Coordinates of C-alpha atoms in Angstrom, one line a residue:
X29 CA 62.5 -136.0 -65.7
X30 CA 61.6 -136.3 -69.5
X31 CA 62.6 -138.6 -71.8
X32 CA 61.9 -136.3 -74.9
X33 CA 61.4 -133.1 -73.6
X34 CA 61.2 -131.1 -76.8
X35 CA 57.9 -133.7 -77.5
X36 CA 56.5 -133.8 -74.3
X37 CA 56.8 -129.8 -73.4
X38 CA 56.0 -128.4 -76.9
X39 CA 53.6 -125.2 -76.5
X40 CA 50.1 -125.7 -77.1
X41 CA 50.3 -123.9 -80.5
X42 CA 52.5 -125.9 -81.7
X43 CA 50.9 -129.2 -81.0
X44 CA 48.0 -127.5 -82.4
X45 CA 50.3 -127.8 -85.9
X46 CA 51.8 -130.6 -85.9
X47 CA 48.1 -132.5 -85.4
X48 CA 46.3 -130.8 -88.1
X49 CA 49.6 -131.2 -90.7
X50 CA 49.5 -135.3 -89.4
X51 CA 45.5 -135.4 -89.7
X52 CA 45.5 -133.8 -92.9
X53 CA 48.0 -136.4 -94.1
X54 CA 46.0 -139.4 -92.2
X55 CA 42.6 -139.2 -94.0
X56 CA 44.5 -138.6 -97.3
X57 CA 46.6 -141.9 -96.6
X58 CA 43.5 -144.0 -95.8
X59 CA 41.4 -142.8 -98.4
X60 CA 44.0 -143.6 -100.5
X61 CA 44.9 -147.2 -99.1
X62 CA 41.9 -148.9 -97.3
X63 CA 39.0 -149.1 -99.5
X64 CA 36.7 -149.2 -96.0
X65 CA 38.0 -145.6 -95.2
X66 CA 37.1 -144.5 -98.4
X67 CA 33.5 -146.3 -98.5
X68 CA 32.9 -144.7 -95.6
X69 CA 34.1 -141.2 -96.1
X70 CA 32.2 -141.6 -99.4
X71 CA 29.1 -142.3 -97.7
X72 CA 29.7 -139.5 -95.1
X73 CA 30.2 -137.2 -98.5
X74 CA 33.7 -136.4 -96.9
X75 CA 36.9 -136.0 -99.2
X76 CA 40.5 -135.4 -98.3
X77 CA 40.2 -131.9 -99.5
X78 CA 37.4 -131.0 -96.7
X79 CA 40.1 -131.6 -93.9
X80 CA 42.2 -129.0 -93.4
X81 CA 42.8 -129.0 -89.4
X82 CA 42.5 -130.6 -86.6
X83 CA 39.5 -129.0 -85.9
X84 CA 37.9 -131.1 -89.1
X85 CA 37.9 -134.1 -87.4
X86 CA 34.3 -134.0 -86.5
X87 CA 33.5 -134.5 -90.0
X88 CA 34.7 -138.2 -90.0
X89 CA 32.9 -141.1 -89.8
X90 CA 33.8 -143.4 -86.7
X91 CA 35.7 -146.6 -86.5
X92 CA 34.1 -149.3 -84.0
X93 CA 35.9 -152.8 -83.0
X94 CA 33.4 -154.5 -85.2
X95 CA 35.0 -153.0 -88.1
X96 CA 38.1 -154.8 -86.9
X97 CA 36.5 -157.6 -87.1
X98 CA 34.1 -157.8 -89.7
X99 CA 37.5 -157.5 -92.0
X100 CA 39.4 -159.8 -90.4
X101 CA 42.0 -160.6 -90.6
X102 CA 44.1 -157.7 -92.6
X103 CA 41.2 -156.1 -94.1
X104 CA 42.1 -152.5 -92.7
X105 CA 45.8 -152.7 -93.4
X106 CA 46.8 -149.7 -95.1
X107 CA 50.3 -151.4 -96.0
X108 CA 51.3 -154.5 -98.1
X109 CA 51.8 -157.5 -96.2
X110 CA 55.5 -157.5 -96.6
X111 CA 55.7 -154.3 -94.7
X112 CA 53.8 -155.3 -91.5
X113 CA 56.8 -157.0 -89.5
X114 CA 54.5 -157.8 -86.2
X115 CA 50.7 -158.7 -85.9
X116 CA 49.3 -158.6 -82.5
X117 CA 45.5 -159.4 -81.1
X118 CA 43.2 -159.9 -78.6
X119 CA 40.3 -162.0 -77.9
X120 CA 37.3 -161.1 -79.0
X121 CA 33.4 -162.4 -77.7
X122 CA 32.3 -163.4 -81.3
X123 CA 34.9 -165.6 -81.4
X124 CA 37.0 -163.5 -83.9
X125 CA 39.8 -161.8 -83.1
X126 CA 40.9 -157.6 -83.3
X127 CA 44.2 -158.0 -85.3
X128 CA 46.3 -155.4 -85.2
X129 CA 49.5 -155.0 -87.1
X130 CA 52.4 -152.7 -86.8
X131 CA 55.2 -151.5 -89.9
X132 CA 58.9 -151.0 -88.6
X133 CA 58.1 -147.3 -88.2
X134 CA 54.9 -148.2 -86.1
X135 CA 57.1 -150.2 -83.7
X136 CA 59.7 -147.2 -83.5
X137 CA 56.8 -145.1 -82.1
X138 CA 55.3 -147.9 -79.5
X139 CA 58.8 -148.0 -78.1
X140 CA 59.1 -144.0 -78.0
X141 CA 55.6 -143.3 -76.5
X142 CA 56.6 -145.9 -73.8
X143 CA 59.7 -145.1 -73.1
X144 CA 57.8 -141.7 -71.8
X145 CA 55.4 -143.1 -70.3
X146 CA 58.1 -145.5 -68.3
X147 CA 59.9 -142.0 -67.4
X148 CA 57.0 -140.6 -65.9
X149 CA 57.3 -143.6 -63.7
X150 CA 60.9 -143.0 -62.5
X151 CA 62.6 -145.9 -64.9
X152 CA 65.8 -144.7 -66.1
X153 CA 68.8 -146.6 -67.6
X154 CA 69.8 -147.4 -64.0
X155 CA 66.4 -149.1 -63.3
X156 CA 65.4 -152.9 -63.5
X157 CA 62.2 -153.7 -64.9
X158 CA 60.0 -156.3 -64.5
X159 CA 57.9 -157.4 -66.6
X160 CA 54.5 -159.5 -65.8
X161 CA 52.2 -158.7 -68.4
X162 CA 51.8 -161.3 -70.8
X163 CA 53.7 -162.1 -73.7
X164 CA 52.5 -163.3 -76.9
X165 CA 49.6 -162.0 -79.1
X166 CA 48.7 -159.7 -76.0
X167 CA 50.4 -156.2 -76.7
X168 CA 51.2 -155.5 -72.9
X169 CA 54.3 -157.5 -72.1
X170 CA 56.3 -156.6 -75.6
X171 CA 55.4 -153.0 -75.6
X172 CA 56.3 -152.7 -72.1
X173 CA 59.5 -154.3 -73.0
X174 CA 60.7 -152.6 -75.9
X175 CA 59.9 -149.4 -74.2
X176 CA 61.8 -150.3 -71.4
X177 CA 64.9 -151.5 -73.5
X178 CA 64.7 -148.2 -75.4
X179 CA 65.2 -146.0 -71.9
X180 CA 68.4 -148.6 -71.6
X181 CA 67.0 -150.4 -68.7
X182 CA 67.6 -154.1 -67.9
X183 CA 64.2 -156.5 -68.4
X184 CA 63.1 -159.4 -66.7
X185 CA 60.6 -160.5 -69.2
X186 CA 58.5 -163.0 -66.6
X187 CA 55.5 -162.8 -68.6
X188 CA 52.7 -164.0 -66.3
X189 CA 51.9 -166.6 -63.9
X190 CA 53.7 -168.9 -61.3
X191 CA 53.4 -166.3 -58.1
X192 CA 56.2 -167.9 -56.0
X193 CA 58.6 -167.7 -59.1
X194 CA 57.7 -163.8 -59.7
X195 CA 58.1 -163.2 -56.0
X196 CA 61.3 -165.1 -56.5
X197 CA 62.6 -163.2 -59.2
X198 CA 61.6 -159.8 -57.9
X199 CA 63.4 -159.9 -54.8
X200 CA 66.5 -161.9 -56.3
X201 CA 66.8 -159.9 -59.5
X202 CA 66.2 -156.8 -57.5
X203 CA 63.8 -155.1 -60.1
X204 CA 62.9 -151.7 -59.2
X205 CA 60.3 -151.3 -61.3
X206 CA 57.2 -153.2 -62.0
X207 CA 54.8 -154.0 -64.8
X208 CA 51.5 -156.0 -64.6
X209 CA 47.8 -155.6 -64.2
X210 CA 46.2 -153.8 -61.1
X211 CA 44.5 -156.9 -60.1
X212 CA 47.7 -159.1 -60.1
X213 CA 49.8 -156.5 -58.0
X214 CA 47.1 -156.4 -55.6
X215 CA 47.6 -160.6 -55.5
X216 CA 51.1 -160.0 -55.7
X217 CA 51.1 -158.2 -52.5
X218 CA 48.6 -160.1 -50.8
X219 CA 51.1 -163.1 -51.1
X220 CA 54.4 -161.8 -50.3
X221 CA 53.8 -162.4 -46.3
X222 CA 51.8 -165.6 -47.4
X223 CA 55.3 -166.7 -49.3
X224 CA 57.3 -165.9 -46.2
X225 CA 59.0 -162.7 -47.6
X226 CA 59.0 -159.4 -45.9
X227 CA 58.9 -156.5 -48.6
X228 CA 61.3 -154.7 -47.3
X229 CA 63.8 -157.0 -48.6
X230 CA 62.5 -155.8 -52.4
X231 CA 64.1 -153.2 -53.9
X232 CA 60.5 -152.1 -55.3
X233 CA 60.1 -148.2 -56.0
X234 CA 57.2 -148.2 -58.3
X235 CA 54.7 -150.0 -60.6
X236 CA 53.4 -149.7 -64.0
X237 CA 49.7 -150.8 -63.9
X238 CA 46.9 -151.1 -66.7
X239 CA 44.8 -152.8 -68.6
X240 CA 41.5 -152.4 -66.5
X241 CA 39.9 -149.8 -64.7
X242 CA 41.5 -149.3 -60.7
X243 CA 40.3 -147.1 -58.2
X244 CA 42.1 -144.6 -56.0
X245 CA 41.9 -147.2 -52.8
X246 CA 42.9 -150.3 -54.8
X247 CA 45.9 -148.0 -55.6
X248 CA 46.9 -147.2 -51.8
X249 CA 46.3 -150.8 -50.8
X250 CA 48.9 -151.6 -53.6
X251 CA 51.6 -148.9 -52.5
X252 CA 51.0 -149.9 -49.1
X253 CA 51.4 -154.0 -49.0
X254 CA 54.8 -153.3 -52.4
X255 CA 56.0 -150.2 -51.1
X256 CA 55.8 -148.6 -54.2
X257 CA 54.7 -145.6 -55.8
X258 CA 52.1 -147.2 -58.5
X259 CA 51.8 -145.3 -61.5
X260 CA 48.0 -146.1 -64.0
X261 CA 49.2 -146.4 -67.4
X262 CA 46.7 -146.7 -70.4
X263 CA 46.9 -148.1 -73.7
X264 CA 44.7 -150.5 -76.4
X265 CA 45.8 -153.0 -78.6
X266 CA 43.9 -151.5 -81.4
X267 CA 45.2 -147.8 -81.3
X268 CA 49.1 -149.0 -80.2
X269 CA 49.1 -151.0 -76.8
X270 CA 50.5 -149.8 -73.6
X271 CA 51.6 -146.1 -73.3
X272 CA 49.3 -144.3 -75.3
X273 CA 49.0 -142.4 -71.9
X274 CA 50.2 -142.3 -68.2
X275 CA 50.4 -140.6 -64.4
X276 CA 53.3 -138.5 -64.3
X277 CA 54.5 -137.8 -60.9
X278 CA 51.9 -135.4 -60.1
X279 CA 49.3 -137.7 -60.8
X280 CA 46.5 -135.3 -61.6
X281 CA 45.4 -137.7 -64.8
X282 CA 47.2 -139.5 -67.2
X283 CA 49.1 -137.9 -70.3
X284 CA 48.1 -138.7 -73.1
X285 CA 50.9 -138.8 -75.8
X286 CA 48.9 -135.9 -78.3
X287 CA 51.4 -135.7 -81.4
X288 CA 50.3 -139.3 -81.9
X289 CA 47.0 -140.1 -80.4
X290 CA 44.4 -137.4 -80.9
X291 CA 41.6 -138.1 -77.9
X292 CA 38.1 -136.7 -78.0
X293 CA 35.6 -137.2 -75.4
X294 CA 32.1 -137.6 -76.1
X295 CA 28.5 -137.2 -75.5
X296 CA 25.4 -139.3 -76.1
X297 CA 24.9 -138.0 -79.3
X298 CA 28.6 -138.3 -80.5
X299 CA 28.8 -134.6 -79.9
X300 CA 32.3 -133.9 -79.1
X301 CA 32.5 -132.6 -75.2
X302 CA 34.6 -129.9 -73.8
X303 CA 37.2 -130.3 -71.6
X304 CA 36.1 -131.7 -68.0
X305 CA 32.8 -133.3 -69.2
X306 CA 32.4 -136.9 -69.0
X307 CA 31.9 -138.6 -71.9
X308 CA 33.3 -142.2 -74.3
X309 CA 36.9 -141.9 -75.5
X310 CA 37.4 -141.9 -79.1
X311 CA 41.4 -142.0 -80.7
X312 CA 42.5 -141.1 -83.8
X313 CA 45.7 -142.5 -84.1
X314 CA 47.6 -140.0 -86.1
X315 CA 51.3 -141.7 -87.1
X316 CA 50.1 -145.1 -87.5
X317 CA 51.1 -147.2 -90.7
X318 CA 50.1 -150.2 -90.5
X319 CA 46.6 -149.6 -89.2
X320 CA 45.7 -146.0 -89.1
X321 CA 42.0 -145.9 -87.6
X322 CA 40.1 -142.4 -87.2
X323 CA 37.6 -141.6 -84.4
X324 CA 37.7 -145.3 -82.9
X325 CA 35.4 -145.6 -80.1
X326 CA 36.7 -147.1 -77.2
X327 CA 34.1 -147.7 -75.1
X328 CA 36.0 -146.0 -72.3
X329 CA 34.0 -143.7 -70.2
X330 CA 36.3 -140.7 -68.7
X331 CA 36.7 -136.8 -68.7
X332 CA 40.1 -134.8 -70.4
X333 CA 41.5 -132.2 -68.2
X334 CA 44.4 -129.4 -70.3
X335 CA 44.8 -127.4 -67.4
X336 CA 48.4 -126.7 -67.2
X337 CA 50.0 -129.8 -64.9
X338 CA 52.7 -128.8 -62.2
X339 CA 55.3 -131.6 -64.5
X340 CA 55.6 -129.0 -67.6
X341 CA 54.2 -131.5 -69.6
X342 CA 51.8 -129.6 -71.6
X343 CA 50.2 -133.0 -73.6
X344 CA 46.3 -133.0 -72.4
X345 CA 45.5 -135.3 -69.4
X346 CA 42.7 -138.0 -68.9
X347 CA 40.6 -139.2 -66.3
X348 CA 41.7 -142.5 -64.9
X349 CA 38.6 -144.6 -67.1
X350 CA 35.4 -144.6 -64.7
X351 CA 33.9 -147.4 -66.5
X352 CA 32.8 -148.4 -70.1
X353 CA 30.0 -148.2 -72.2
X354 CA 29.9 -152.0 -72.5
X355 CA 30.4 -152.8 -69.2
X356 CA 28.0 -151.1 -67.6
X357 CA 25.0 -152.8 -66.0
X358 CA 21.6 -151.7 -65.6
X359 CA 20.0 -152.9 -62.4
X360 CA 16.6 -152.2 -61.8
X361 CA 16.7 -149.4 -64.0
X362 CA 20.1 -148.1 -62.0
X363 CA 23.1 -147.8 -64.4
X364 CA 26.2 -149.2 -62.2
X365 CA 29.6 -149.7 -62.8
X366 CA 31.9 -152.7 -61.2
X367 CA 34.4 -149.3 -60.4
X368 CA 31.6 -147.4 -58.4
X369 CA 31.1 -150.7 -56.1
X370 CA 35.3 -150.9 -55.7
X371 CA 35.4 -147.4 -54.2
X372 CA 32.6 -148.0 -51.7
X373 CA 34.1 -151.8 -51.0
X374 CA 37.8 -150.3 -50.1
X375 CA 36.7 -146.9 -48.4
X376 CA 35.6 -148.9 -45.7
X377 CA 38.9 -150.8 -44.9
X378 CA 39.8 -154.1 -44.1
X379 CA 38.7 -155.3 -47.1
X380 CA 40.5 -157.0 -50.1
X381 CA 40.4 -155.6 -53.4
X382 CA 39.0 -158.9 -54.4
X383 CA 35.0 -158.7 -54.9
X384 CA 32.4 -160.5 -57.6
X385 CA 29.1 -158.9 -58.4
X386 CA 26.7 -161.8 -59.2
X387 CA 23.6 -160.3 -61.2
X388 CA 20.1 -162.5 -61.8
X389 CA 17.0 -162.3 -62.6
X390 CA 14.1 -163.8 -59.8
X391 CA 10.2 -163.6 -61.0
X392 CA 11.0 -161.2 -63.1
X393 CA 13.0 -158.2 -61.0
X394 CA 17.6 -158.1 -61.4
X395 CA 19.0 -158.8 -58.6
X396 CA 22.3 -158.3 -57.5
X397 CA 24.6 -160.3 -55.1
X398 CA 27.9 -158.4 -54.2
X399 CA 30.8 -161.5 -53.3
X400 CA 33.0 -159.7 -50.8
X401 CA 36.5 -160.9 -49.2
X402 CA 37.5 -159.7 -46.1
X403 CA 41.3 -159.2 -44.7
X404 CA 42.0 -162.3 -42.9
X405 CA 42.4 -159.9 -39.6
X406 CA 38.4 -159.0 -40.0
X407 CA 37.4 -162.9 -40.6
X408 CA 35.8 -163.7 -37.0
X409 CA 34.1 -166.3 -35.5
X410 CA 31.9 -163.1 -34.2
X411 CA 28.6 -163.5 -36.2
X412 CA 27.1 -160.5 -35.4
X413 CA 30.3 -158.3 -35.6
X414 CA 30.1 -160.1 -39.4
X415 CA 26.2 -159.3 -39.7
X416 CA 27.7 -155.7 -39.0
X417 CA 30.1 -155.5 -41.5
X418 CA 27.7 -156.9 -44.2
X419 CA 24.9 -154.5 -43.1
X420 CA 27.1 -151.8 -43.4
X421 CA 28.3 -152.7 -46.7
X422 CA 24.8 -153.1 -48.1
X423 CA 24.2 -149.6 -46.9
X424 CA 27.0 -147.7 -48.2
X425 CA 26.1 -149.4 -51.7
X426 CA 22.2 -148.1 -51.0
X427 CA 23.4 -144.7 -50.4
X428 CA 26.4 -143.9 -52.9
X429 CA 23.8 -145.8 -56.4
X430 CA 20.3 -145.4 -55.4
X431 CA 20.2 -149.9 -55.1
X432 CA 20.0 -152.8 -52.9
X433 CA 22.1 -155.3 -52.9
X434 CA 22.3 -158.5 -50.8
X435 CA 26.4 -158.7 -49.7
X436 CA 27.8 -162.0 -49.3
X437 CA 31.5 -162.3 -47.1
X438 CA 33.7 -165.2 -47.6
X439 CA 36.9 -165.6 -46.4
X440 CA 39.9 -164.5 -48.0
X441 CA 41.5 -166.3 -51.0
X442 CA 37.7 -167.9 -51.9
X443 CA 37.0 -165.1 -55.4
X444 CA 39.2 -166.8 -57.8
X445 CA 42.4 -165.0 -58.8
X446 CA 43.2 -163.8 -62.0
X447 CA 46.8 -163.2 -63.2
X448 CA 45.4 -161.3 -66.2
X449 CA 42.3 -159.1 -66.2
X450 CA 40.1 -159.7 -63.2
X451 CA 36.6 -161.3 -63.7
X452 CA 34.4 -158.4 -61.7
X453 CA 30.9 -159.6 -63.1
X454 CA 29.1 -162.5 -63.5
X455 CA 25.5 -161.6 -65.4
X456 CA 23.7 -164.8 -65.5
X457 CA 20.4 -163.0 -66.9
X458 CA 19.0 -163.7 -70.2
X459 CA 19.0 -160.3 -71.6

């Protein structure tokens, strides 16, 4: 099922085209309209004329978030103000925040690339989709909306928060279909027994879920306690929001929507990789007009895959993200990753997808402390079956990064929930 199937299918050739014709017309819009672009292609000694396909790209100078915000608010606009008709953002750690703005046209294209990505996930005009991302300044909830609205669904925009009242709604409103973070549907489906429902009352048949890294397990413990197929979708406020890629049903990587969003993957040295080698993400949105950025650098750590997939989609795939650059932690010299600790937490079984990695510093050597919840079924009065389960734990972590750890259990419901992005570390060194 495709919702544009003359987009999504188009041979490789001609994807080829249409992406050096819109790059080609990018860098001359930019250098044009966003005296940054043109500073910095002057300074790279790149003009307009030097791009000629999509195979120039690597000539351009990168965009990083701190460009975002070291002209904010509107500084990277490539449009006059009375053409922007939405501003999103999101919080930033320097206190500023990454503005992002969007044209009518912009908005038009958000709502197409989601509407695909929603397909690929089995909404169709019949379907009833709810929606628990937040609203607002976030770009989750709205651009799973409008997406939605554009297949002809129904919405139930809940936004986020109040558990019993989404539990409520989902079940009464019989929604089919929904939308939140990874961390939240895992909470969600932790609480239905909690809440006294049973799930097969729902009329759940699959979930949208992004906007931090989930592993494999976390996504069977979800399909298993909502009865759902769960679907990762991928997206960033700063090159669109949700749905500049998804799962289709195959789920052999996630789509990404190519005639819009050109990915490349790459290396230490900001060599570009080939295909299958892990490397940082870096978009260059191609159809933007509002704010058109070339070679941003998401920080996103993952691999692209354009091995034919069994769909017929022929847009490249990505890795679901394995971590991030700026989220990685070095431990005694180990590089770790919150994800790497998920997938030996929930291999094991019987254990929540709720965990907290505590990392200090003691006469001068990191340690790490690894906050564990266990299913309430596990929880036993038994304190050497619970010195088992820890000492396990503690070895499976030695063996799959190379590091001790000291695993703490505590009961379930103690890690504070999050109905947004889940807090996974707390580093209280002073680095």
């Amino acid at each position: 099922m495709y919702y544009n199937k003359q987009a999504e299918t188009m041979s490789r050739s001609e994807l080829d085209a249409l992406q050096s014709e819109r790059l080609v017309s990018l860098v001359r819009y930019v250098y044009e309209r966003v005296p940054f672009y043109r500073a910095k292609m002057d300074d790279a000694k790149v003009k307009p004329s030097d791009i000629k396909s999509i195979r120039d790209i690597v000539k351009l100078p990168f965009t990083e978030k701190s460009d975002l915000r070291d002209n904010y608010p509107f500084g990277l606009f490539a449009v006059p103000d009375r053409e922007v008709v939405r501003v999103h953002a999101s919080s930033g750690t320097t206190g500023k925040l990454t503005v992002v703005g969007y044209t009518r046209g912009d908005l038009d294209v958000w709502s197409e690339v989601m509407a695909r990505s929603l397909t690929c996930a089995e909404v169709t005009s019949e379907s009833t989709v709810h929606v628990s991302y937040g609203y607002g300044l976030f770009t989750g909830g709205l651009g799973a909306h409008d997406g939605a609205s554009r297949i002809g669904a129904k919405v139930i925009p809940a936004s986020s928060g109040n558990t019993a009242r989404q539990l409520m709604l989902l079940k009464d409103f019989k929604a089919t279909t929904l939308c939140c973070t990874p961390s939240y549907a895992a909470y969600l489906g932790d609480s239905v027994a909690k809440m006294g429902y049973d799930i097969k009352d729902f009329s759940l048949k699959s979930g949208v879920f992004g906007a931090e890294p989930w592993t494999e397990e976390m996504r069977v413990g979800i399909e298993k306690k909502l009865n759902i197929k769960a679907f990762d979708v991928y997206g960033l406020s700063e090159i669109m929001g949700p749905g500049v890629s998804i799962e289709c049903d195959c789920r052999k990587g996630l789509h990404v929507w190519e005639d819009h969003f050109y990915p490349e993957v790459l290396g230490d040295h900001f060599e570009q990789l080939p295909y299958g080698e892990r490397g940082e993400l870096v978009f260059t949105t191609l159809t933007k007009e509002a704010l058109p950025l070339i070679r941003y650098r998401t920080k996103d750590i993952c691999t692209l895959d354009n091995s034919p997939c069994p769909c017929g989609r022929t847009h490249v795939r990505m890795s679901k993200i394995l971590g991030r650059k700026d989220d990685m932690l070095i431990i005694r010299g180990v590089n770790v990753f919150p994800s790497q600790i998920e997938t030996v937490l929930l291999q094991m079984g019987n254990i929540a997808p709720h965990y907290q990695l505590v990392v200090d510093r003691e006469n001068n050597t990191d340690t790490l402390e690894i906050l564990v919840e266990l299913e309430e079924s596990l929880f036993s009065d038994e304190v050497r079956q619970l010195e088992q389960v820890r000492e396990k734990i503690e070895s499976n972590v030695h063996s799959a990064l190379g590091l001790s750890a000291r695993v703490k259990l505590v009961e379930s419901g103690t890690i504070p929930r999050s109905e947004g992005k889940a807090v996974r570390v707390i580093d209280k060194r002073k680095l």
